[in-house]
Amino acid sequence: MILGLSTSTYTLLHVLISLVGIGSGFVVVFGLLRGKRLDGWTAIFLTSTVLTSLTGYAFPAHNILPSHVVGAISLVVLAVAILARYMFHLAGPWRWVYVIGAALALYLNVFVAVIQSFLKIPALKALAPTQTELPFFAAQTVVLALFVFLAILAVRRFRADMPGYQASAASSR
């Protein structure tokens, strides 16, 4: 039992929250690439991604695992991205801080999804049973390269001085 739920139910809930975070994260990043804020999607992405990291800590563990470290990094990145987006309204350097934070938070979720895929999907597990084999390394390298490319492109394309932003935020750049 985890927080009053069976382990399998809790795991399913955690996975569903993670998938919402990944799906909404891609919508947000592609919105950034098109120069769009997508406020509703952003709120869903940030909330579900924070919940993904937080719910990961409830799984039983006797020591600190790599997943705990990734979760902690994700929460720090998300805290900075949330501050950049909602407190500093993307003014000045906070625009690129938010864009990179959002892309990095999504990358960390996808990074973990790739790991979990190689652990749980029989065909992938057969290709990389210890996750030290070339297929695993290649998959993670492609994912990293894709996110670096998307983040750079999003920083270049997304501007905070769009209609609907506070004049003070836009003028403080």
Coordinates of N, CA and C in Angstrom, one line a residue, residues 5 8 13 32 38 45 49 61 66 68-69 72 80 90 107 121 126 160 164 169:
L5 N -3.4 3.4 -1.3 CA -3.7 2.7 -2.6 C -2.8 1.5 -2.7
S8 N 0.0 -1.4 -7.2 CA -0.3 -1.4 -8.6 C -1.2 -0.2 -9.0
L13 N -1.5 5.3 -11.4 CA -1.7 6.7 -11.2 C -0.5 7.5 -11.5
L32 N 5.8 26.8 -28.0 CA 7.0 27.7 -27.9 C 7.7 27.9 -29.2
L38 N 0.3 29.3 -24.8 CA -0.6 28.2 -24.5 C -0.7 28.0 -22.9
F45 N 1.0 21.1 -17.9 CA 2.3 20.5 -18.0 C 3.1 20.7 -16.7
T49 N 3.9 17.6 -14.2 CA 5.3 17.3 -14.1 C 5.8 17.4 -12.7
A61 N 11.6 2.7 -0.8 CA 13.0 2.6 -1.2 C 13.8 2.6 0.2
P66 N 18.8 6.5 -8.2 CA 19.0 7.5 -9.3 C 17.6 8.2 -9.6
H68 N 15.4 9.2 -7.5 CA 15.3 10.2 -6.5 C 16.1 11.5 -7.0
V69 N 17.3 11.2 -7.5 CA 18.2 12.3 -7.9 C 17.5 13.0 -9.1
A72 N 14.7 15.1 -7.9 CA 15.1 16.3 -7.2 C 15.6 17.4 -8.3
V80 N 12.3 26.8 -10.8 CA 12.9 28.0 -11.5 C 12.0 28.3 -12.7
L90 N 8.3 36.2 -17.6 CA 9.2 36.1 -18.7 C 9.9 37.3 -19.1
Y107 N 12.4 17.0 -21.0 CA 13.5 16.0 -21.3 C 13.7 15.0 -20.1
I121 N 9.5 -3.1 -21.3 CA 9.0 -3.6 -22.6 C 9.9 -4.8 -23.0
A126 N 15.3 -7.0 -24.1 CA 16.1 -8.0 -24.8 C 17.3 -7.3 -25.5
A160 N 8.4 36.9 -25.2 CA 7.5 37.2 -24.1 C 6.6 38.4 -24.4
G164 N -1.2 40.2 -24.5 CA -1.8 39.6 -23.3 C -0.8 39.6 -22.1
A169 N 6.0 43.8 -17.6 CA 6.9 42.7 -17.8 C 7.6 42.9 -19.2

